[in-house]
């Protein structure tokens, strides 16, 4: 006796409850409405799902929504489904707001010879809250300065631009204010977070093969640990400054 899908009539295919995989997937997704609760940090775009904070792999809101959905939803499919499930945001224009929001996302199922897609409704409950890293950063001592110098006395415009692009991108994500001061052969970057200054200095050291030296100057006798952190960043001569992966140029 020939077995066939009770929905589409196809024969000689794998069946689950007398239904083929594509029809089974379509039926289950059409029955589903998902709920996701998430906290969202407006300062750095980190998000919390199921009690855990995550740093987004993208700064695009639509892609962050997809990440939140994949971590917040578990789709249970029979063992016959051996592929992977992912979500895709359907609207490019979207303004994230606190509270409950209804969105339609496409859910994809993929295996080597099969790709399925169905739209599903996801009810989000967003809450805006600062992540632990941003809370710590706001409470910590302020005022830090990165002092960029070169061993041969020259920092060309191209190198300066690469360094500042790294600082500006990370400072924007972390909500850290910064100000650039230029000299003839050097430049300084003043920052509003000392932990951020240490973190970005270490990154620049690794990328540009620089040398670091920290100094800390108290503002006054009664100020305790309130003071200015200065990090001297010595860049190698232009001819001997290998730039590693992440510096956007070849070594």
Short mmCIF file of N, CA, C and O in Angstrom, two decimals, residues 3-25 78-83 109 111 114 116:
data_model
loop_
_atom_site.label_atom_id
_atom_site.label_comp_id
_atom_site.label_asym_id
_atom_site.label_seq_id
_atom_site.Cartn_x
_atom_site.Cartn_y
_atom_site.Cartn_z
N UNK A 3 1.97 4.89 0.73
CA UNK A 3 1.70 5.91 1.74
C UNK A 3 1.81 7.29 1.11
O UNK A 3 2.67 7.52 0.28
N UNK A 4 0.93 8.16 1.52
CA UNK A 4 0.94 9.52 0.96
C UNK A 4 0.62 10.53 2.04
O UNK A 4 0.02 10.20 3.08
N UNK A 5 1.06 11.78 1.80
CA UNK A 5 0.81 12.87 2.76
C UNK A 5 -0.68 13.20 2.78
O UNK A 5 -1.29 13.42 1.73
N UNK A 6 -1.24 13.25 3.96
CA UNK A 6 -2.67 13.53 4.10
C UNK A 6 -3.02 14.96 3.70
O UNK A 6 -4.19 15.27 3.44
N UNK A 7 -2.01 15.84 3.62
CA UNK A 7 -2.28 17.23 3.26
C UNK A 7 -2.05 17.50 1.77
O UNK A 7 -2.92 18.05 1.10
N UNK A 8 -0.87 17.15 1.27
CA UNK A 8 -0.53 17.51 -0.11
C UNK A 8 -0.62 16.33 -1.08
O UNK A 8 -0.56 16.52 -2.30
N UNK A 9 -0.71 15.11 -0.58
CA UNK A 9 -0.86 13.94 -1.43
C UNK A 9 0.43 13.38 -1.98
O UNK A 9 0.40 12.41 -2.74
N UNK A 10 1.58 13.92 -1.63
CA UNK A 10 2.85 13.41 -2.15
C UNK A 10 3.11 12.01 -1.62
O UNK A 10 2.75 11.66 -0.49
N UNK A 11 3.75 11.19 -2.48
CA UNK A 11 4.07 9.81 -2.12
C UNK A 11 5.58 9.61 -2.11
O UNK A 11 6.34 10.45 -2.56
N UNK A 12 5.99 8.47 -1.58
CA UNK A 12 7.40 8.09 -1.53
C UNK A 12 8.26 9.14 -0.82
O UNK A 12 9.34 9.51 -1.26
N UNK A 13 7.74 9.64 0.27
CA UNK A 13 8.46 10.62 1.08
C UNK A 13 8.32 10.23 2.55
O UNK A 13 7.46 9.42 2.92
N UNK A 14 9.19 10.81 3.39
CA UNK A 14 9.12 10.56 4.82
C UNK A 14 7.85 11.20 5.40
O UNK A 14 7.53 12.35 5.10
N UNK A 15 7.14 10.45 6.21
CA UNK A 15 5.90 10.93 6.80
C UNK A 15 6.01 10.96 8.32
O UNK A 15 6.64 10.11 8.93
N UNK A 16 5.38 11.96 8.91
CA UNK A 16 5.25 12.08 10.36
C UNK A 16 3.76 12.25 10.64
O UNK A 16 3.15 13.24 10.21
N UNK A 17 3.16 11.29 11.32
CA UNK A 17 1.73 11.33 11.59
C UNK A 17 0.94 11.47 10.28
O UNK A 17 0.01 12.28 10.18
N UNK A 18 1.37 10.72 9.26
CA UNK A 18 0.73 10.72 7.94
C UNK A 18 0.86 12.05 7.21
O UNK A 18 0.07 12.35 6.30
N UNK A 19 1.85 12.85 7.60
CA UNK A 19 2.06 14.16 6.97
C UNK A 19 3.54 14.27 6.60
O UNK A 19 4.42 13.86 7.38
N UNK A 20 3.85 14.82 5.43
CA UNK A 20 5.25 14.99 5.02
C UNK A 20 5.90 16.11 5.83
O UNK A 20 5.22 16.91 6.48
N UNK A 21 7.24 16.17 5.80
CA UNK A 21 7.96 17.16 6.60
C UNK A 21 7.55 18.59 6.30
O UNK A 21 7.28 19.37 7.23
N UNK A 22 7.47 19.01 5.01
CA UNK A 22 7.07 20.40 4.73
C UNK A 22 5.68 20.73 5.27
O UNK A 22 5.46 21.80 5.85
N UNK A 23 4.74 19.82 5.08
CA UNK A 23 3.37 20.09 5.55
C UNK A 23 3.29 20.06 7.08
O UNK A 23 2.55 20.82 7.69
N UNK A 24 4.07 19.16 7.70
CA UNK A 24 4.10 19.10 9.15
C UNK A 24 4.65 20.41 9.72
O UNK A 24 4.09 20.97 10.67
N UNK A 25 5.75 20.87 9.14
CA UNK A 25 6.37 22.13 9.59
C UNK A 25 5.39 23.29 9.42
O UNK A 25 5.22 24.12 10.33
N UNK A 78 9.92 16.88 15.86
CA UNK A 78 10.22 15.45 15.99
C UNK A 78 11.65 15.14 15.54
O UNK A 78 12.26 15.93 14.80
N UNK A 79 12.19 14.01 15.95
CA UNK A 79 13.58 13.66 15.60
C UNK A 79 13.82 13.51 14.10
O UNK A 79 14.97 13.52 13.66
N UNK A 80 12.73 13.36 13.30
CA UNK A 80 12.90 13.29 11.85
C UNK A 80 13.46 14.60 11.29
O UNK A 80 14.06 14.61 10.21
N UNK A 81 13.28 15.69 12.01
CA UNK A 81 13.83 16.98 11.60
C UNK A 81 15.25 17.08 12.13
O UNK A 81 15.47 17.30 13.31
N UNK A 82 16.22 16.90 11.29
CA UNK A 82 17.62 16.86 11.70
C UNK A 82 18.39 18.12 11.32
O UNK A 82 19.60 18.19 11.49
N UNK A 83 17.70 19.13 10.76
CA UNK A 83 18.36 20.36 10.33
C UNK A 83 18.39 21.41 11.42
O UNK A 83 18.24 21.12 12.61
N UNK A 109 13.74 26.53 8.38
CA UNK A 109 14.28 25.22 8.71
C UNK A 109 15.16 24.80 7.53
O UNK A 109 14.71 24.83 6.38
N UNK A 111 18.16 21.95 6.03
CA UNK A 111 19.03 20.78 6.01
C UNK A 111 19.61 20.70 4.61
O UNK A 111 19.19 21.47 3.72
N UNK A 114 16.88 20.45 1.85
CA UNK A 114 15.54 20.95 2.16
C UNK A 114 15.61 22.27 2.89
O UNK A 114 16.35 22.42 3.86
N UNK A 116 12.80 25.17 4.40
CA UNK A 116 11.39 25.51 4.63
C UNK A 116 11.31 26.88 5.29
O UNK A 116 12.19 27.27 6.06
#
